[in-house]
Coordinates of C-alpha atoms (C1' of nucleotides) in Angstrom, one line a residue:
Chain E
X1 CA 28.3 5.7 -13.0
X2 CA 29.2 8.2 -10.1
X3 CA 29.2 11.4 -12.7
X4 CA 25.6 10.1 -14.2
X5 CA 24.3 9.9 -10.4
X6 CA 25.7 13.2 -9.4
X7 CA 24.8 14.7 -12.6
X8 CA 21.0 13.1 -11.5
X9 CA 21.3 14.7 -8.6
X10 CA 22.1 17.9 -9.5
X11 CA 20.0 18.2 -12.5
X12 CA 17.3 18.5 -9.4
X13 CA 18.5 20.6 -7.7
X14 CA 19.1 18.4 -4.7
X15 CA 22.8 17.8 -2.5
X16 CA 24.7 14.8 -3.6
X17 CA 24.7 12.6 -0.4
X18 CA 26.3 9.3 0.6
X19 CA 22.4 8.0 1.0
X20 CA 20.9 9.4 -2.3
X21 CA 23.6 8.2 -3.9
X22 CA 23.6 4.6 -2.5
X23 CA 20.1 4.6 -3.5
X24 CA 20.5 5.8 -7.3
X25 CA 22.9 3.2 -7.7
X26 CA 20.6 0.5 -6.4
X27 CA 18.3 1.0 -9.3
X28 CA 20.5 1.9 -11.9
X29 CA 21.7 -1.8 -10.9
X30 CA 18.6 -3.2 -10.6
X31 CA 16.5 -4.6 -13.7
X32 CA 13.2 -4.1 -12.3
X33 CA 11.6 -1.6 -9.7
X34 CA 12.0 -1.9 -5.9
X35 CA 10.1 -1.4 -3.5
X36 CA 11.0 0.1 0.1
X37 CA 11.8 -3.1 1.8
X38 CA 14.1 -3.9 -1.3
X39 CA 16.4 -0.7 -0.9
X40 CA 16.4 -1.1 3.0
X41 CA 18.1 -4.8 2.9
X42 CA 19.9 -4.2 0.0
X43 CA 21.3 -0.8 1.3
X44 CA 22.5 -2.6 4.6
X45 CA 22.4 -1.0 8.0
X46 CA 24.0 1.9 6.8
X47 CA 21.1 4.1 6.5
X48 CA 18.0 4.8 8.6
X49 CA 14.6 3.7 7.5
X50 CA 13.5 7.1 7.9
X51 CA 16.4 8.6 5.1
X52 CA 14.9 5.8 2.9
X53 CA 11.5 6.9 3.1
X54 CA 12.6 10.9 3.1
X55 CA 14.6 10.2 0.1
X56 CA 12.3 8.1 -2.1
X57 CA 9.7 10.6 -1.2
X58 CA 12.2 13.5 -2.5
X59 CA 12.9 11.3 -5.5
X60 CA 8.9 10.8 -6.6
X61 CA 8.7 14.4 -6.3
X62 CA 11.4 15.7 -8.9
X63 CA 10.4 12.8 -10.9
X64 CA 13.2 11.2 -11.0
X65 CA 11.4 7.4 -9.9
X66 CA 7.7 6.7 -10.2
X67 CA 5.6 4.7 -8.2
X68 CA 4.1 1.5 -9.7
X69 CA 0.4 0.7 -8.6
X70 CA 0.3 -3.1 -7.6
X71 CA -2.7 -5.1 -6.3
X72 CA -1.1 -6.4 -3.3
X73 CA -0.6 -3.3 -1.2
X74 CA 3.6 -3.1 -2.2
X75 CA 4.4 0.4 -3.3
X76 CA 7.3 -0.5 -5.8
X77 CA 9.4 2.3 -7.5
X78 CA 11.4 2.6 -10.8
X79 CA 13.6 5.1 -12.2
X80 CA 12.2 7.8 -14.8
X81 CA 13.3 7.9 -18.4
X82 CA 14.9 11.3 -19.3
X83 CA 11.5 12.8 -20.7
X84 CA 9.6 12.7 -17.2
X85 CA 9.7 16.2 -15.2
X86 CA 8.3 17.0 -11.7
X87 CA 4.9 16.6 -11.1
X88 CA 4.0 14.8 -14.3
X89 CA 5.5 12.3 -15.4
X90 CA 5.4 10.7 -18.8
X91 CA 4.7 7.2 -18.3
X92 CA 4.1 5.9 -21.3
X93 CA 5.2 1.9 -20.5
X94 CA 3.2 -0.6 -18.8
X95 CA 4.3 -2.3 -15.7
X96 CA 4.9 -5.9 -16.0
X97 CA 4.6 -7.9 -12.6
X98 CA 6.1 -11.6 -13.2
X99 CA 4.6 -14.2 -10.4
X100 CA 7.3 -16.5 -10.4
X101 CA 10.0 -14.3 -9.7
X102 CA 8.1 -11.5 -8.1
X103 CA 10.0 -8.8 -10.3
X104 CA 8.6 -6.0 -11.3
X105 CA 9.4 -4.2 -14.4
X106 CA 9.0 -1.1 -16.7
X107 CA 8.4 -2.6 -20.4
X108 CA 9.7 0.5 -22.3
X109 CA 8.7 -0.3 -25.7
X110 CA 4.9 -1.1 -24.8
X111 CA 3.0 1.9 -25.0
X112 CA -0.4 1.9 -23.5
X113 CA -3.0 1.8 -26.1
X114 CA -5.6 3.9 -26.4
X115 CA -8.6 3.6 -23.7
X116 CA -12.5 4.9 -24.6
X117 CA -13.9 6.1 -21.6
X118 CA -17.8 7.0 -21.7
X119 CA -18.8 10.6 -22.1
X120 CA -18.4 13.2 -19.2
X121 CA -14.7 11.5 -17.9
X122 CA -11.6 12.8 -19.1
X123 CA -8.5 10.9 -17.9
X124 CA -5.0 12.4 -17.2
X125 CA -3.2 9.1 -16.4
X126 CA -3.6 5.9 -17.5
X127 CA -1.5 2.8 -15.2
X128 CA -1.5 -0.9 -17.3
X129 CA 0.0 -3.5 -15.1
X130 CA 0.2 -7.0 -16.7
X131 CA 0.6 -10.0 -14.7
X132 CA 2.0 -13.4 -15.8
X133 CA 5.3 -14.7 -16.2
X134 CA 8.1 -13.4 -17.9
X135 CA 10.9 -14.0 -20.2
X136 CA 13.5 -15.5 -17.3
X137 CA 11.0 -17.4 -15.6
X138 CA 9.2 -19.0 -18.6
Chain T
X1 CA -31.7 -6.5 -1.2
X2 CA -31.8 -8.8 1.8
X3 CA -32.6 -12.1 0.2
X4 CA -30.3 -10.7 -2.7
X5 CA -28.0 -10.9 -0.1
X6 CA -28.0 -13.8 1.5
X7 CA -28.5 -15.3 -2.1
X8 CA -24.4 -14.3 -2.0
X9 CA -22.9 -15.7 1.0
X10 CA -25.5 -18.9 0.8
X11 CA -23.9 -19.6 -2.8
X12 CA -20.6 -19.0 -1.3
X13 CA -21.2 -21.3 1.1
X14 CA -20.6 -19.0 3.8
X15 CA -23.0 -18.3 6.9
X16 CA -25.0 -15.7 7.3
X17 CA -23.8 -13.0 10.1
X18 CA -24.5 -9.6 10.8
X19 CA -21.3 -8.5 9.8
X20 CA -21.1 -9.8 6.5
X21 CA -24.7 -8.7 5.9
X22 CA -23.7 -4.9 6.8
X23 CA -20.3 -5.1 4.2
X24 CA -22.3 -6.3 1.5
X25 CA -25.5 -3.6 1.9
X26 CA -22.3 -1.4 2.2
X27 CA -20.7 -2.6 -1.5
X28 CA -24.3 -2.8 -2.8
X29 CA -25.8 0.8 -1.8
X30 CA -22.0 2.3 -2.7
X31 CA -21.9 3.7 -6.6
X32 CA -18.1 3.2 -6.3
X33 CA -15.4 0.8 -4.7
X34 CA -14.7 1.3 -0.9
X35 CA -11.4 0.7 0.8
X36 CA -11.1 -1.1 4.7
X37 CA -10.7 2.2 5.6
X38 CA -14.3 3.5 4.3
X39 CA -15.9 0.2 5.6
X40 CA -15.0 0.6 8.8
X41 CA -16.1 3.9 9.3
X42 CA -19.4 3.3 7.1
X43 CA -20.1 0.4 9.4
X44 CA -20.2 2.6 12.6
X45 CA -18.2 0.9 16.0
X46 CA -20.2 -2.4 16.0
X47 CA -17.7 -4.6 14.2
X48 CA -14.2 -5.0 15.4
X49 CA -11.2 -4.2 12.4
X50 CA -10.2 -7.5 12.7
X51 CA -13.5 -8.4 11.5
X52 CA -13.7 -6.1 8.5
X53 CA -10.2 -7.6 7.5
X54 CA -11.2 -11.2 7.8
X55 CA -14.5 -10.2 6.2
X56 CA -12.8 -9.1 3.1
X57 CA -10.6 -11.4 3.0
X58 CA -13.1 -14.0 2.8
X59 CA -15.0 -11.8 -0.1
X60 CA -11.7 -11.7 -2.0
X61 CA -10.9 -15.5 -1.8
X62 CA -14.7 -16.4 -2.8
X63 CA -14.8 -14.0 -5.8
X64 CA -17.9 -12.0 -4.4
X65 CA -15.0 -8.8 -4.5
X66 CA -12.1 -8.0 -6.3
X67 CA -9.4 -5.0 -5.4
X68 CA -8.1 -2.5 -7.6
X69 CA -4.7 -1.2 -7.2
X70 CA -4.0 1.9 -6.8
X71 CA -1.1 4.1 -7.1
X72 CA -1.0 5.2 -3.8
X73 CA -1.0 2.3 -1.4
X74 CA -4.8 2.3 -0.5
X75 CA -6.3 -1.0 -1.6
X76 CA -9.7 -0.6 -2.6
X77 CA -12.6 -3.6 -3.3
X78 CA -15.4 -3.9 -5.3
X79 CA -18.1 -5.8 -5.7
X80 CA -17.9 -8.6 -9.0
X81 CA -20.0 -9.3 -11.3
X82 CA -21.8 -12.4 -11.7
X83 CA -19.4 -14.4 -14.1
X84 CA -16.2 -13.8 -11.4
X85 CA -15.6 -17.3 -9.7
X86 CA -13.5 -18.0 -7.0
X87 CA -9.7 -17.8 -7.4
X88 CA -9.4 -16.0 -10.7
X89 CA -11.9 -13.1 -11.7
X90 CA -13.1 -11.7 -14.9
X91 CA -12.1 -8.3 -14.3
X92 CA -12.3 -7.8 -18.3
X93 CA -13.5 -4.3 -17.2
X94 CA -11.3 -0.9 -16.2
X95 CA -10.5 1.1 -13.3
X96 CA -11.2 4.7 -12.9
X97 CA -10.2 6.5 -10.0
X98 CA -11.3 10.4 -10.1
X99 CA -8.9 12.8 -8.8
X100 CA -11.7 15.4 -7.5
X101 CA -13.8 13.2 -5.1
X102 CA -11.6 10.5 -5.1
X103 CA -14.0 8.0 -5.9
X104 CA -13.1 4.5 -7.9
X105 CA -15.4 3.3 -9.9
X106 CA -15.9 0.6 -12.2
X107 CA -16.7 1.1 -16.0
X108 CA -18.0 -2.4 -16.8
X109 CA -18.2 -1.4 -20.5
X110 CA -15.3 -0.5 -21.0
X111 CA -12.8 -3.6 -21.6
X112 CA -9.7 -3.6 -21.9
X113 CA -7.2 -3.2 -24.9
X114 CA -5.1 -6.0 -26.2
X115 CA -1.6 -5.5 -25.1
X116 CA 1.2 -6.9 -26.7
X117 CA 4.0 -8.3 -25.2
X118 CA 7.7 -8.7 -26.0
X119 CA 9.0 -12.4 -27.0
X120 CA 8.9 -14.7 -24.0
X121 CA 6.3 -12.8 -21.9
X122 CA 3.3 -14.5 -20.9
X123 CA 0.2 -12.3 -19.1
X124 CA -2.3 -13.9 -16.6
X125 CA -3.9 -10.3 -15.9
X126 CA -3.9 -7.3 -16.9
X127 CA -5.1 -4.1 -14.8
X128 CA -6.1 -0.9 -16.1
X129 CA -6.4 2.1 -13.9
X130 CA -7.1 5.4 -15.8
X131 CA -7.3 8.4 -13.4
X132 CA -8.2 11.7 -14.0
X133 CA -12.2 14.0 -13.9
X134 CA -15.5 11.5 -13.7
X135 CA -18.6 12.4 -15.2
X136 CA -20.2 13.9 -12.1
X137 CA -17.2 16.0 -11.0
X138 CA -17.3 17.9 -14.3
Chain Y
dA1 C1' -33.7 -27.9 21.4
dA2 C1' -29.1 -29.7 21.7
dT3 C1' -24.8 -30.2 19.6
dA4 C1' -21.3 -29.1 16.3
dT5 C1' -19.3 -25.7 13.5
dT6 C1' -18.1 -21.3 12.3
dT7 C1' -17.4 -16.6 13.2
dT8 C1' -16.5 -12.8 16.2
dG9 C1' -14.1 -9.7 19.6
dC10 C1' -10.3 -9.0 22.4
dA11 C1' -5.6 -8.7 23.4
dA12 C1' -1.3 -8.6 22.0
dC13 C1' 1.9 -8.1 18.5
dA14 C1' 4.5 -6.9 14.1
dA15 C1' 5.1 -4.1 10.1
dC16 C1' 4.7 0.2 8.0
dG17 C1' 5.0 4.9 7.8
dT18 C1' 5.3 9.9 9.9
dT19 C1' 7.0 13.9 12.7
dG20 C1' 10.0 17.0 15.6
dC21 C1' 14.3 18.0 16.8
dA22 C1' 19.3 17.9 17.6
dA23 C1' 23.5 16.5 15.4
dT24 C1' 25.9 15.8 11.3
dT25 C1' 26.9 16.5 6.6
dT26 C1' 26.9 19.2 2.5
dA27 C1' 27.1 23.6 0.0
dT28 C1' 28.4 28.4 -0.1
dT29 C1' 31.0 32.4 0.8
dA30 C1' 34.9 34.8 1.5
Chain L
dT1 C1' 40.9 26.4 2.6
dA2 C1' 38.3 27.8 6.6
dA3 C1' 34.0 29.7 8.4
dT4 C1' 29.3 30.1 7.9
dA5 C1' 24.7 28.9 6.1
dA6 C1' 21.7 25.5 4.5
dA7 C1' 20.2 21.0 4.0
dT8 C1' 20.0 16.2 5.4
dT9 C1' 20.4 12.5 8.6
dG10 C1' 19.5 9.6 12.7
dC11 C1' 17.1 9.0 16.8
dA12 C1' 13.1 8.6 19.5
dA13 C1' 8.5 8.5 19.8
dC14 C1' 4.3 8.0 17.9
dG15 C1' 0.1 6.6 14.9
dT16 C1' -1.8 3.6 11.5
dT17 C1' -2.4 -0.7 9.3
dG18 C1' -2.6 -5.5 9.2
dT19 C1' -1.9 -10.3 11.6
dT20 C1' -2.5 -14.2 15.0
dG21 C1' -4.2 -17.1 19.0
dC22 C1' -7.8 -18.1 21.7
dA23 C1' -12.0 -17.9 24.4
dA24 C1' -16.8 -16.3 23.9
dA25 C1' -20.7 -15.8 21.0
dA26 C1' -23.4 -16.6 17.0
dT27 C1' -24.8 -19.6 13.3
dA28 C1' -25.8 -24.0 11.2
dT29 C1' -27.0 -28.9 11.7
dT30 C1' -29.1 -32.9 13.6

DNA sequence: AATATTTTGCAACAACGTTGCAATTTATTA
DNA sequence: TAATAAATTGCAACGTTGTTGCAAAATATT
């Protein structure tokens, strides 16, 4: 797992440090996204709140995590699949938000249908997030 | 648009204040949805924050507004439509938030797509946010 | 008009997020 | 590998955002 992180890391161009690492391997071992709050407990003491939100930022950037738009006002974060670049990312999953267990998760293999927007709006991004219960809770 | 007002809270069994009177002509006379932020400028200094919060928070739990999430972490509200009831909504419509002037709108004829889930998945709600150019920013 | 109920504003607080800068860590060069 | 350059971190301080308790004010009820 060290040599995929590292290889993340410097696949963007970015120095392989104790934090970034610590945080790569949170959500390679997570199932769902996090959000800050997540990666501060889970990352223990070790790291300022500051690195967290410096490195997330950093992360978003080179696309390597996106940022999930929920309804309450939690920013959560996932890792990108291989095919998302800086800048624009290719998000073509919905977001599933379970209400039991509070997870968040990207559903890979859901693509986002098609959406007809009235004449005179073009749309560059499209975000489905689905509420409701999912398969562990049920 | 007064008596169309109080026609809202009265139904909602809420009393009529000055306040609530001001964030509703706000919602009404705004082509787009408006986030705490915009209310409290939009109101001028004669309601307290705290008030525009509780305000709001009231208008969410009633059904008279709904919020729309966003990717960055700026909750926004908008008005509902007749046929939202308290507790849960019939938001059966999409989100589109323009990139240009930044404006969220609702396109109440556009509904949203049938998603399938995987096995074991269960969907309550289901929020569609499309960003990109709106009609007038063209 | 008087009373009961609800709402507001204030103050204080907690959580969240940002910025500048010095110290440390990582990368680079020889 | 050691020395230097570059990048990252932690700290402190700050601003914004959102919450809570309580007394004063406004609204509803009789």
């Amino acid at each position: 797992m060290n040599a995929q992180i590292e290889d993340i890391l410097k696949r963007n161009q970015l120095s392989v440090t104790s934090g970034r690492v610590k945080i790569l391997e949170l959500f390679l071992g997570s199932a769902g996204a996090l959000s800050h709050g997540d990666i501060e407990k889970k990352a223990g003491e070790r790291f300022d709140r500051v690195t967290v939100y410096r490195t997330l930022q950093v992360f978003l950037e080179k696309g390597i995590i996106h940022n999930i738009p929920t309804s309450d006002n939690s920013i959560r974060y996932a890792l990108c699949k291989d095919n998302c670049h800086a800048g624009h990312h290719h998000d073509n999953h919905i977001h599933f938000v379970c209400n039991d267990c509070g997870n968040t998760i990207c559903l890979e293999n859901v693509t986002i249908p098609p959406v007809k927007l009235p004449k005179g709006f073009t749309s560059t991004q499209v975000d489905v997030v689905v509420s409701g219960i999912c398969k562990e809770c049920k």
